[in-house]
PDB file of N, CA and C in Angstrom:
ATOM      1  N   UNK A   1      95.704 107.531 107.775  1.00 95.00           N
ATOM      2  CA  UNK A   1      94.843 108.108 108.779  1.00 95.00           C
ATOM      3  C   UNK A   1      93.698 107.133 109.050  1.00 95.00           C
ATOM      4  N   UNK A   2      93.557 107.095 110.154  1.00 97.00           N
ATOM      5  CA  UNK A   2      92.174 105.578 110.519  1.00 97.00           C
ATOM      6  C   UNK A   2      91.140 107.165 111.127  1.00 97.00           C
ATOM      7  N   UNK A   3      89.966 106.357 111.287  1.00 96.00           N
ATOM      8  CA  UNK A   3      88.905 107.282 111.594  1.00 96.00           C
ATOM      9  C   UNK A   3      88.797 107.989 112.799  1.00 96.00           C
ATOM     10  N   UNK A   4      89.677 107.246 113.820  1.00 96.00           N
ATOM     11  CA  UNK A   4      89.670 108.110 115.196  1.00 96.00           C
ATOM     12  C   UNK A   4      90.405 109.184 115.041  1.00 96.00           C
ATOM     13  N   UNK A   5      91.704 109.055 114.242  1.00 97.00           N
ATOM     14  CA  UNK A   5      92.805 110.634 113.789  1.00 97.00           C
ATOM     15  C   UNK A   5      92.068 111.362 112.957  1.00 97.00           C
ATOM     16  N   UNK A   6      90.594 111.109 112.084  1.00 97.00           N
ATOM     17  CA  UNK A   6      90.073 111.649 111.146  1.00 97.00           C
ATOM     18  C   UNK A   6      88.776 112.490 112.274  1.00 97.00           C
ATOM     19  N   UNK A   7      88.483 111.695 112.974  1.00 97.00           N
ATOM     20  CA  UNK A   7      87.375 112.833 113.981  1.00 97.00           C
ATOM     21  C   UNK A   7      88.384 113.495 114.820  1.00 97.00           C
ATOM     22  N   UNK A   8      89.703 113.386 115.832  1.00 97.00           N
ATOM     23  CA  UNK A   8      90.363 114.167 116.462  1.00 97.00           C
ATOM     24  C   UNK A   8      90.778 115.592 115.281  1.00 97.00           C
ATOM     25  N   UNK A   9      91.477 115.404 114.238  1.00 98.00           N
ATOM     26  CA  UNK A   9      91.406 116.139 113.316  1.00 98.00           C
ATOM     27  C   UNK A   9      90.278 117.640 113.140  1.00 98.00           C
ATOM     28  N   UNK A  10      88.984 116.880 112.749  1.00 97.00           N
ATOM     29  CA  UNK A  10      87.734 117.660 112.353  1.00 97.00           C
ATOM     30  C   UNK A  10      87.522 118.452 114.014  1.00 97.00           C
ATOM     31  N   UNK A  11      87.612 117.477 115.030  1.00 97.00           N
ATOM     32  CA  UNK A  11      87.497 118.234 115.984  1.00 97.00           C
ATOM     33  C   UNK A  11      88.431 119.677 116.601  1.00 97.00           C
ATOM     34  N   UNK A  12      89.451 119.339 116.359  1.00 97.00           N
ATOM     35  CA  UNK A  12      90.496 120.277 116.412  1.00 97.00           C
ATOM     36  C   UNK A  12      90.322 121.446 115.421  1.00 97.00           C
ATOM     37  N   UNK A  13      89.329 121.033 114.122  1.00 97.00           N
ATOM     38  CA  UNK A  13      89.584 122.475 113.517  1.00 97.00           C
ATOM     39  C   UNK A  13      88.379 122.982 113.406  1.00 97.00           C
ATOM     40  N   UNK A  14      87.078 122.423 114.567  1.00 97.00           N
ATOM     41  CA  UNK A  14      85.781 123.124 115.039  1.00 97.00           C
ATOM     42  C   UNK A  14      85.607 122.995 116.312  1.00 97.00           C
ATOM     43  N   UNK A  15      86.256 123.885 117.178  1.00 96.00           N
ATOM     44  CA  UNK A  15      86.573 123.919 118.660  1.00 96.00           C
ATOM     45  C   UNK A  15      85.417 123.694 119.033  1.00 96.00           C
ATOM     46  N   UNK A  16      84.484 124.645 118.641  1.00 97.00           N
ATOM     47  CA  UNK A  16      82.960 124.413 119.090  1.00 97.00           C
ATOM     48  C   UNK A  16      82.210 123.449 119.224  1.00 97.00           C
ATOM     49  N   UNK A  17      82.639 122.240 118.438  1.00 96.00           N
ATOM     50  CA  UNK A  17      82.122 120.820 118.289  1.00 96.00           C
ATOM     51  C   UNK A  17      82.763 119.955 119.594  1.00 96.00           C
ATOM     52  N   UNK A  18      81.924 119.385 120.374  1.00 96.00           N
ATOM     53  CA  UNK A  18      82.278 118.486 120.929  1.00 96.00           C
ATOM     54  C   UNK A  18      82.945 117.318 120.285  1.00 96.00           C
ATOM     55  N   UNK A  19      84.126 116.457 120.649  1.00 96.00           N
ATOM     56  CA  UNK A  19      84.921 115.189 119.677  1.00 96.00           C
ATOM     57  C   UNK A  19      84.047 113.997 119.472  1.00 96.00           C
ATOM     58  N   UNK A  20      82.943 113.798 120.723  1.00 97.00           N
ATOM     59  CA  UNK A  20      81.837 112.597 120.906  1.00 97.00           C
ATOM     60  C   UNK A  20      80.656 113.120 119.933  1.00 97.00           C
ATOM     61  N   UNK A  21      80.203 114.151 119.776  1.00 97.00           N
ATOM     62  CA  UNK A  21      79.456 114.973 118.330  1.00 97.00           C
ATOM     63  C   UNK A  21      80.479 114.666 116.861  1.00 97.00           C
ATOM     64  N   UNK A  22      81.466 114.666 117.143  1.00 98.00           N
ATOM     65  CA  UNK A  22      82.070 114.949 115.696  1.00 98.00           C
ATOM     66  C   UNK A  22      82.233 113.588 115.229  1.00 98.00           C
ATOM     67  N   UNK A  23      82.466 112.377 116.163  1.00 98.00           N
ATOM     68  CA  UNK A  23      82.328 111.427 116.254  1.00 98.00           C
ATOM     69  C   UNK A  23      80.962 110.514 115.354  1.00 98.00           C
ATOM     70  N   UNK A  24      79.793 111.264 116.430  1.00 98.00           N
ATOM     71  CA  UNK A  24      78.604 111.093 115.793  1.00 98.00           C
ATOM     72  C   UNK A  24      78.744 111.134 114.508  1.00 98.00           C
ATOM     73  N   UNK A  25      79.012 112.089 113.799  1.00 98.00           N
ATOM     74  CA  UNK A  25      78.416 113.024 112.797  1.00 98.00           C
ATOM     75  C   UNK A  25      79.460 111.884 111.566  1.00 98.00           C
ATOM     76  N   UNK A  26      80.718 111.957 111.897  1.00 98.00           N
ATOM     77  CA  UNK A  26      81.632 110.934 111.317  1.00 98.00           C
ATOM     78  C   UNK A  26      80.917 109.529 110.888  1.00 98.00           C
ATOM     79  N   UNK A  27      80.550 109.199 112.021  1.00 98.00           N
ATOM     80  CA  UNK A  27      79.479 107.394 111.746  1.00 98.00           C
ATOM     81  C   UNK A  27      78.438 107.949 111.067  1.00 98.00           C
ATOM     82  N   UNK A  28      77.514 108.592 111.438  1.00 98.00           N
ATOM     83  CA  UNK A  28      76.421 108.871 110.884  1.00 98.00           C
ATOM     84  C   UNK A  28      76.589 109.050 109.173  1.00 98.00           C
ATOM     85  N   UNK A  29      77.466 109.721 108.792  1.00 97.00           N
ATOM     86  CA  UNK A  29      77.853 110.176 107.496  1.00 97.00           C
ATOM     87  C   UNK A  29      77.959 108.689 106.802  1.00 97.00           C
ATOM     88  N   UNK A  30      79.089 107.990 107.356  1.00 97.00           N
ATOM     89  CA  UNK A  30      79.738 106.422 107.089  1.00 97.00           C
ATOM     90  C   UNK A  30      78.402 105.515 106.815  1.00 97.00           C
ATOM     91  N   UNK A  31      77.362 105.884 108.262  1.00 98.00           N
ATOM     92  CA  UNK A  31      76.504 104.709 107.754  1.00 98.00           C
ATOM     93  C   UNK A  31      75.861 104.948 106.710  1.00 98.00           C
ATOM     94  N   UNK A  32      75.399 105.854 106.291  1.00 98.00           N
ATOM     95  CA  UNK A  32      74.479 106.282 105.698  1.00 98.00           C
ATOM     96  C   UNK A  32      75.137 106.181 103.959  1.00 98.00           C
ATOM     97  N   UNK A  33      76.217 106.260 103.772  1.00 97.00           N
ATOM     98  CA  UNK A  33      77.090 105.500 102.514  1.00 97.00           C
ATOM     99  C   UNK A  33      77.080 104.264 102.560  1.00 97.00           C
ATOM    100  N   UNK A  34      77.260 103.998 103.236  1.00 97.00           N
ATOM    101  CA  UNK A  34      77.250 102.025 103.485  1.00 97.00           C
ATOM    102  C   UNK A  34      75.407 101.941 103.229  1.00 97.00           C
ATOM    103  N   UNK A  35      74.466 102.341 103.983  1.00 98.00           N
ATOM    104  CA  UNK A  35      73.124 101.970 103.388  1.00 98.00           C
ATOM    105  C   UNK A  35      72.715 102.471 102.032  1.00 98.00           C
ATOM    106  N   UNK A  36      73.525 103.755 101.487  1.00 97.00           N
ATOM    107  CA  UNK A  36      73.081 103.805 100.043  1.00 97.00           C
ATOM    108  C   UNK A  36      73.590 102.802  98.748  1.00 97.00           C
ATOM    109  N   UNK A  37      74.811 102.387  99.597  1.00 97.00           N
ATOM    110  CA  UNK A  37      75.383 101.170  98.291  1.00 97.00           C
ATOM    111  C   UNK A  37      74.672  99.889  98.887  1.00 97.00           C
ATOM    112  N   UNK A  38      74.382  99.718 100.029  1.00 95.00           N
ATOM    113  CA  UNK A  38      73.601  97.943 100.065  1.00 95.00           C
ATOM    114  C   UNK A  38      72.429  98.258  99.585  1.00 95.00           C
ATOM    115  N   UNK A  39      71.400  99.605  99.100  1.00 95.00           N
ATOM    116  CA  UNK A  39      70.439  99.810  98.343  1.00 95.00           C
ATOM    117  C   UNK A  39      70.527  99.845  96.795  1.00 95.00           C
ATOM    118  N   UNK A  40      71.987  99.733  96.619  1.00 93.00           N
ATOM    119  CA  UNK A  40      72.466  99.841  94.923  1.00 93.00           C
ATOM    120  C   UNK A  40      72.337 100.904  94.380  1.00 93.00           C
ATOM    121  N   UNK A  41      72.504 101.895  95.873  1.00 96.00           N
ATOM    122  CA  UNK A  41      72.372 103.768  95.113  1.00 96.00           C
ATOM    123  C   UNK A  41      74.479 103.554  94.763  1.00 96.00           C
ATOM    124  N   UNK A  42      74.380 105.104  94.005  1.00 97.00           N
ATOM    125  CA  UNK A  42      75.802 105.442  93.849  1.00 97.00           C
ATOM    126  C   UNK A  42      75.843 106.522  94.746  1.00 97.00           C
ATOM    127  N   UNK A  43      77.370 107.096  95.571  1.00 98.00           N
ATOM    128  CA  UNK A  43      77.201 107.953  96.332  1.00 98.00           C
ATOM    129  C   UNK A  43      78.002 108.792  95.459  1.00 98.00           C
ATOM    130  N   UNK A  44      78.008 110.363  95.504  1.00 97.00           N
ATOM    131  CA  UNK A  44      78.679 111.480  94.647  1.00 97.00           C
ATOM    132  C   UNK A  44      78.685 112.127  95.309  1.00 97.00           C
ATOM    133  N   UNK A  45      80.342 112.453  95.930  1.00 96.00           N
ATOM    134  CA  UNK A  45      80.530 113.623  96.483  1.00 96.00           C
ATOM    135  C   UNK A  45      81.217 114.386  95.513  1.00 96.00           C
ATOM    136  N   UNK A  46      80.730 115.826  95.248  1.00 95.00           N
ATOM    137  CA  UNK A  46      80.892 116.584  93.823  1.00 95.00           C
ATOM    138  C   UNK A  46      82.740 116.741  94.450  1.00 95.00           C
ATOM    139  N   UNK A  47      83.785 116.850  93.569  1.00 92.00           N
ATOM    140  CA  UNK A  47      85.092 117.328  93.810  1.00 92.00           C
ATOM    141  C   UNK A  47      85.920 115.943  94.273  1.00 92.00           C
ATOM    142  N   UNK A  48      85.323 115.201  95.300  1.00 95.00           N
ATOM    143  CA  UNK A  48      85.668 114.339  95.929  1.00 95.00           C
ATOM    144  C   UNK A  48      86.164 112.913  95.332  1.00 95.00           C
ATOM    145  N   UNK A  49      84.549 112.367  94.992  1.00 97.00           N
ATOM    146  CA  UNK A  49      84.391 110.672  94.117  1.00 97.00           C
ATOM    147  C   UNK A  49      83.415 110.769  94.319  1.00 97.00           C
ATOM    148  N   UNK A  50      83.417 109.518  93.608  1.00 98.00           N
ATOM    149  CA  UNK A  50      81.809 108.412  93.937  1.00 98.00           C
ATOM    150  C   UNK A  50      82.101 106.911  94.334  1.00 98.00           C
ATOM    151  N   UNK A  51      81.438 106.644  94.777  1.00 98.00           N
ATOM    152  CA  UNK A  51      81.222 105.424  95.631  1.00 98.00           C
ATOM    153  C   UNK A  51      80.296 104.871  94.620  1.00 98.00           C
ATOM    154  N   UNK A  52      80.526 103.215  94.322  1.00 97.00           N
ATOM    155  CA  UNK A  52      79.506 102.649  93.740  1.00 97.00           C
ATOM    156  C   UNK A  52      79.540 101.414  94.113  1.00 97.00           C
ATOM    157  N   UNK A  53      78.861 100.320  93.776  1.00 96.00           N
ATOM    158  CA  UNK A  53      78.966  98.865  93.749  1.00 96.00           C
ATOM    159  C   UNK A  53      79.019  98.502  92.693  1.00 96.00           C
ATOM    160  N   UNK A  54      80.250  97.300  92.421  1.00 96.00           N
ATOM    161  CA  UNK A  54      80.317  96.644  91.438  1.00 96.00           C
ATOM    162  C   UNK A  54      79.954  95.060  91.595  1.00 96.00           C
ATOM    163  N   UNK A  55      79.372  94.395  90.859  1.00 94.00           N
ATOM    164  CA  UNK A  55      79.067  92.908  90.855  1.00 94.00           C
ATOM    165  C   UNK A  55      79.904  92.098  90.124  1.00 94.00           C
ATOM    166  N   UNK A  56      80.523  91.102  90.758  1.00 96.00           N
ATOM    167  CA  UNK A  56      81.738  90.326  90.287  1.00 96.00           C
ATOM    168  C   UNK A  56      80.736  88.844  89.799  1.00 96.00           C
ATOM    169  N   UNK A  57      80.384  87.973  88.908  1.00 96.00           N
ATOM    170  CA  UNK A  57      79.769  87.231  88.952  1.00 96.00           C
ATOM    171  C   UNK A  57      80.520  86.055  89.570  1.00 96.00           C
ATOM    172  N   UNK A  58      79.500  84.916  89.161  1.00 96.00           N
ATOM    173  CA  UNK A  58      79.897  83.840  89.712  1.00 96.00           C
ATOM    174  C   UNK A  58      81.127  83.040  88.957  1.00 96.00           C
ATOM    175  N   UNK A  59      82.196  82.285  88.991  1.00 95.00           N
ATOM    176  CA  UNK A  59      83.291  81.675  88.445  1.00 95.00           C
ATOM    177  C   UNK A  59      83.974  80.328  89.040  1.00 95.00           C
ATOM    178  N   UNK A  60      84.142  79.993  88.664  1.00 94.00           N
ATOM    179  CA  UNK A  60      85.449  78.728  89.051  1.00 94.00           C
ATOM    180  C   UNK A  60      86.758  79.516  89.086  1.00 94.00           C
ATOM    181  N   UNK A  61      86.839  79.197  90.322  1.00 94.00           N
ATOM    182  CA  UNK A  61      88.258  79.232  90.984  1.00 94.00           C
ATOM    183  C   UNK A  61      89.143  78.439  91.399  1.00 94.00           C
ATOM    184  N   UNK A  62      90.431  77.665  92.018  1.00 95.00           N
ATOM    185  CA  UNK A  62      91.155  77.260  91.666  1.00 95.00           C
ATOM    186  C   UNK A  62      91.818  77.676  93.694  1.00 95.00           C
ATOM    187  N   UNK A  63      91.618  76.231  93.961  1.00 93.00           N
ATOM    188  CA  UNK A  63      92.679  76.116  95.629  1.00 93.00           C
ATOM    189  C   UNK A  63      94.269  75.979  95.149  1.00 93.00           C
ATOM    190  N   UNK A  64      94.807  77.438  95.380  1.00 94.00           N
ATOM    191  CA  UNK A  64      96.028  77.567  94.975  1.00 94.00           C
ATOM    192  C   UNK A  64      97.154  76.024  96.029  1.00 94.00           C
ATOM    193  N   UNK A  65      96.284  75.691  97.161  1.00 94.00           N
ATOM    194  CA  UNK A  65      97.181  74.323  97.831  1.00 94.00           C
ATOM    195  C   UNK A  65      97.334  73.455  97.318  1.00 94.00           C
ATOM    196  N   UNK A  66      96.030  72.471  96.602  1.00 94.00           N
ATOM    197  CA  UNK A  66      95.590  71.553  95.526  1.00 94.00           C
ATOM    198  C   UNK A  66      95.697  71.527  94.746  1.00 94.00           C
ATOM    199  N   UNK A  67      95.402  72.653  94.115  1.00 93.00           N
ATOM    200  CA  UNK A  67      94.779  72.896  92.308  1.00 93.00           C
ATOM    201  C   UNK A  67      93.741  72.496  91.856  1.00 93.00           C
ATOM    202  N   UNK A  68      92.832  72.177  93.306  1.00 95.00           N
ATOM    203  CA  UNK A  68      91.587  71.666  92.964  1.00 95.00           C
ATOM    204  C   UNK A  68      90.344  72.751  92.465  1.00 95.00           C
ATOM    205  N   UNK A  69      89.662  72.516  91.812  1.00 95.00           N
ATOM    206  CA  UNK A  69      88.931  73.544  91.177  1.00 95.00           C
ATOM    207  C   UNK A  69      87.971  74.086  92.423  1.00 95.00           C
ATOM    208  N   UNK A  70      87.539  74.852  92.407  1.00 95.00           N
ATOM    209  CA  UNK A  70      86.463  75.579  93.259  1.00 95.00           C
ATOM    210  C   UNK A  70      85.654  76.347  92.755  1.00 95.00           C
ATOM    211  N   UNK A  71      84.084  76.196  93.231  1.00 95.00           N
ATOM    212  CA  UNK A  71      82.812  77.157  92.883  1.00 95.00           C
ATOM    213  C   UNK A  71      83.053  78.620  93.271  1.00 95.00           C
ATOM    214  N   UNK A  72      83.360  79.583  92.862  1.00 95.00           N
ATOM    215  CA  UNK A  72      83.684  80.855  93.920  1.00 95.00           C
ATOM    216  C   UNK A  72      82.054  81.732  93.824  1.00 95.00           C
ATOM    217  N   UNK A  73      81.408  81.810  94.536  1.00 96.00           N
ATOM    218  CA  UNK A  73      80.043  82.614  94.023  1.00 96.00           C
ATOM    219  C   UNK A  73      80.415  84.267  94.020  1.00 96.00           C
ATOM    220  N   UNK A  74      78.867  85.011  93.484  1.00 96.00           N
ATOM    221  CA  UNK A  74      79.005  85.823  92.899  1.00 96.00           C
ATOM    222  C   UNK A  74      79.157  87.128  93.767  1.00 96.00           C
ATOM    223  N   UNK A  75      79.595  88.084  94.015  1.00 95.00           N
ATOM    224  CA  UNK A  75      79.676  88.887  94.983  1.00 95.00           C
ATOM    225  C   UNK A  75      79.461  90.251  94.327  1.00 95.00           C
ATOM    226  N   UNK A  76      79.277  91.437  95.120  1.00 94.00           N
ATOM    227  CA  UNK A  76      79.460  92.723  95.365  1.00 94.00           C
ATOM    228  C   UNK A  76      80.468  93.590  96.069  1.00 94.00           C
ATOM    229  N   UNK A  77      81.043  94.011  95.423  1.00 95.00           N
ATOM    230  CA  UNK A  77      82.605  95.139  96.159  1.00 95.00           C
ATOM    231  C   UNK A  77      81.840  96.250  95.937  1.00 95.00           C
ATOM    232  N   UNK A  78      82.999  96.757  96.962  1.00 96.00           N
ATOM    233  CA  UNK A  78      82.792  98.673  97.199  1.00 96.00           C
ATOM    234  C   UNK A  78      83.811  98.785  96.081  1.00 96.00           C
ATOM    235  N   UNK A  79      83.432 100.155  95.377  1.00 96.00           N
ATOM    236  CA  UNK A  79      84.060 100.858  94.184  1.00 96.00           C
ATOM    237  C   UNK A  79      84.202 102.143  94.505  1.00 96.00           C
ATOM    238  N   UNK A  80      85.298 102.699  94.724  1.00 97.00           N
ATOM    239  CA  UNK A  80      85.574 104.166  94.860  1.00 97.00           C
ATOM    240  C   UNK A  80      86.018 105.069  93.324  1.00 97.00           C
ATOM    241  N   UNK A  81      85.893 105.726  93.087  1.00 96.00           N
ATOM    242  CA  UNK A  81      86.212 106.425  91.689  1.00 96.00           C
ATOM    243  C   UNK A  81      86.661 107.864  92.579  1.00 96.00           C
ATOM    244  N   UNK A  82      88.256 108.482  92.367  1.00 96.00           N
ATOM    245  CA  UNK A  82      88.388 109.735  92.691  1.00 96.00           C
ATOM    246  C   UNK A  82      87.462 110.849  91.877  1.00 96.00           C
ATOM    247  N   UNK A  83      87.425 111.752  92.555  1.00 95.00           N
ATOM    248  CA  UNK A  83      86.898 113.171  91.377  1.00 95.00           C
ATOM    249  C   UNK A  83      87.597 113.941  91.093  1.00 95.00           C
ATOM    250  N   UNK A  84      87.634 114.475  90.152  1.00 94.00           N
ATOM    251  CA  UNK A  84      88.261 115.546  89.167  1.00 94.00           C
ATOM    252  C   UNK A  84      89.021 116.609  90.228  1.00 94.00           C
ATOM    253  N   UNK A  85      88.374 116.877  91.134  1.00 95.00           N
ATOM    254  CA  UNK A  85      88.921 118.066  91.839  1.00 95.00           C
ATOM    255  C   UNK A  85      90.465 117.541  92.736  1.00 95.00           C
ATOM    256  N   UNK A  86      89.792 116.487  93.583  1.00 93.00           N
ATOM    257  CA  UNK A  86      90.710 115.642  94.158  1.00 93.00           C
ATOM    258  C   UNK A  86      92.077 115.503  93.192  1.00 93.00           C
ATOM    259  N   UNK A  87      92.097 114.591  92.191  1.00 93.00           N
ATOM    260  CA  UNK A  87      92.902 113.796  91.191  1.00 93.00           C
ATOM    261  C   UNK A  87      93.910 115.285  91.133  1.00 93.00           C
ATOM    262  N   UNK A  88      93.201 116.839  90.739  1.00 93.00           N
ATOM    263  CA  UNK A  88      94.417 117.433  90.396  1.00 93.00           C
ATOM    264  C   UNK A  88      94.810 118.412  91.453  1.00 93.00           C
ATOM    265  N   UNK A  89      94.197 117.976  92.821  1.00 92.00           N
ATOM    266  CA  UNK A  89      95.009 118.910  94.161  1.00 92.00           C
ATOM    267  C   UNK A  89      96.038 117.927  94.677  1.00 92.00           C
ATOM    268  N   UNK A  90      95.991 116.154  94.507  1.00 91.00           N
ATOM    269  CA  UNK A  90      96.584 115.665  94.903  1.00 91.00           C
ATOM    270  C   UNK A  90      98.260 115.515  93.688  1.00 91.00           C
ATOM    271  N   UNK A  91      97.634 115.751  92.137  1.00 92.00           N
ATOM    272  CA  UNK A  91      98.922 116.037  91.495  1.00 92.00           C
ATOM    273  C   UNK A  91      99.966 117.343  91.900  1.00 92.00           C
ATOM    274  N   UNK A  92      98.912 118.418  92.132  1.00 90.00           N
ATOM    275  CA  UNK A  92      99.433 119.611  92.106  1.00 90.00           C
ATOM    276  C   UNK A  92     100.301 119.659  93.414  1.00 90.00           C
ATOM    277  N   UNK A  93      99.734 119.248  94.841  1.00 80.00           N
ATOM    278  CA  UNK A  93     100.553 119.183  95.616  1.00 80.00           C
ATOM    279  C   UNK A  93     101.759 118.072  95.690  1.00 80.00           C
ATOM    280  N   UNK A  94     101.601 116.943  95.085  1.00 79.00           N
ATOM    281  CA  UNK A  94     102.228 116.196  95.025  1.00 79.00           C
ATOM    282  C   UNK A  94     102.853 115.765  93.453  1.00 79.00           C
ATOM    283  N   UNK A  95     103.393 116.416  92.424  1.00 72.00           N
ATOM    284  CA  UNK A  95     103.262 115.759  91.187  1.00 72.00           C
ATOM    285  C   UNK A  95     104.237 114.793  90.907  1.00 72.00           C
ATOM    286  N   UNK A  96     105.540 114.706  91.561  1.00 70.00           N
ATOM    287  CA  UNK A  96     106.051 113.405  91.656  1.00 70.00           C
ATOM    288  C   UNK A  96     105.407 112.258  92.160  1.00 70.00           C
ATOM    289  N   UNK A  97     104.264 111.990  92.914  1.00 60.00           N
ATOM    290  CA  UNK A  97     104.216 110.982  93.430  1.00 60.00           C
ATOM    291  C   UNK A  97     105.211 110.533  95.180  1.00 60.00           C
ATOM    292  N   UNK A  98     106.074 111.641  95.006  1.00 57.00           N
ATOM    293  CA  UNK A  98     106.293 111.195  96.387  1.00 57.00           C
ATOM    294  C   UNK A  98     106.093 111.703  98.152  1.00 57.00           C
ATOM    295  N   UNK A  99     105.205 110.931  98.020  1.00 56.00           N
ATOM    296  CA  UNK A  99     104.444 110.323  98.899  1.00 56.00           C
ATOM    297  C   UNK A  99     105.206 109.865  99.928  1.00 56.00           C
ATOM    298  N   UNK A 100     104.843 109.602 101.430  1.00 56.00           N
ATOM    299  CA  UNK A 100     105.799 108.809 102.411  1.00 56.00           C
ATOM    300  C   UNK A 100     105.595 107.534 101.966  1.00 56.00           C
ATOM    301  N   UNK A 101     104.648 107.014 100.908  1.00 54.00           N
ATOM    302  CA  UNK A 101     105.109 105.498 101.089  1.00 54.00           C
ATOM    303  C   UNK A 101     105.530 105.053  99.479  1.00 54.00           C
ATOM    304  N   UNK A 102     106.393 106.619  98.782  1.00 49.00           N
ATOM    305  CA  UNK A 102     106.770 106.386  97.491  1.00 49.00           C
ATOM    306  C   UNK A 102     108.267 105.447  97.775  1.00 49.00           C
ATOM    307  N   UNK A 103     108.519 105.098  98.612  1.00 48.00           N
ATOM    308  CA  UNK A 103     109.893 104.582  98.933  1.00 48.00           C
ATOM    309  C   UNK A 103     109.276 102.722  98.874  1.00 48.00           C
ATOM    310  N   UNK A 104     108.185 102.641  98.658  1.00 48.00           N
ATOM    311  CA  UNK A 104     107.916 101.270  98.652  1.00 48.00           C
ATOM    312  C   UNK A 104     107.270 100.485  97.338  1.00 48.00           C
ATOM    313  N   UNK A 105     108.407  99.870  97.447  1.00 46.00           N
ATOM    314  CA  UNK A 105     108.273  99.032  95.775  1.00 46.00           C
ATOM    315  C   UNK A 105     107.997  97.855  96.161  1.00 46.00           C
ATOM    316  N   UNK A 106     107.102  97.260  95.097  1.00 47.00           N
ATOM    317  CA  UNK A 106     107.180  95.633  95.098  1.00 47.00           C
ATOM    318  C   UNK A 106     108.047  95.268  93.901  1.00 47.00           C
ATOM    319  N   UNK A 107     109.279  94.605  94.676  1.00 43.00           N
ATOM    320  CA  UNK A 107     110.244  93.943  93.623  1.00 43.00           C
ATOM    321  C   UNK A 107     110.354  92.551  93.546  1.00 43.00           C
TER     322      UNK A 107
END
């Protein structure tokens, strides 16, 4: 699901909401996670996850063309952690694992 099927969605199941409001409300939510992790907050949605940042330091890395060594500097990723509630609605509805994209293996 990309974010435009994720506001048509929300819109469809609050008639009352305009789709350009639900829209809003969609970014607004987004940015406002994105400014609590470039502040080095954690985000917690209770049931859901948390959102955090993790810091990867700095290392030597390695040009897989060459094999010449490389400086790689130190960075920050987005970190998602599921929550408890999530982890066992998605077993319960699903406890095999299959999924539409359980048919895809890396062999």
């Amino acid at each position: 699901m990309i974010k435009s099927e994720l506001v048509q969605r929300i819109a469809e199941h609050n008639p009352h909401l305009y789709q350009r409001d639900v829209e809003n409300i969609v970014n607004a939510i987004l940015d406002e996670i994105v400014a609590a992790l470039a502040r080095g907050d954690r985000v917690e949605l209770r049931g859901f996850g948390a959102f955090s940042v993790k810091h990867r330091p700095a290392r030597a890395g390695r040009n897989p063309r060459t094999g010449a060594h490389v400086p790689v500097d130190q960075k920050s990723v987005p970190f998602f952690k599921t929550g408890k509630e999530m982890r066992e609605r998605l077993n319960r509805d699903n406890p095999a694992g299959a999924g539409e994209d359980a048919d895809d293996t890396d062999e």
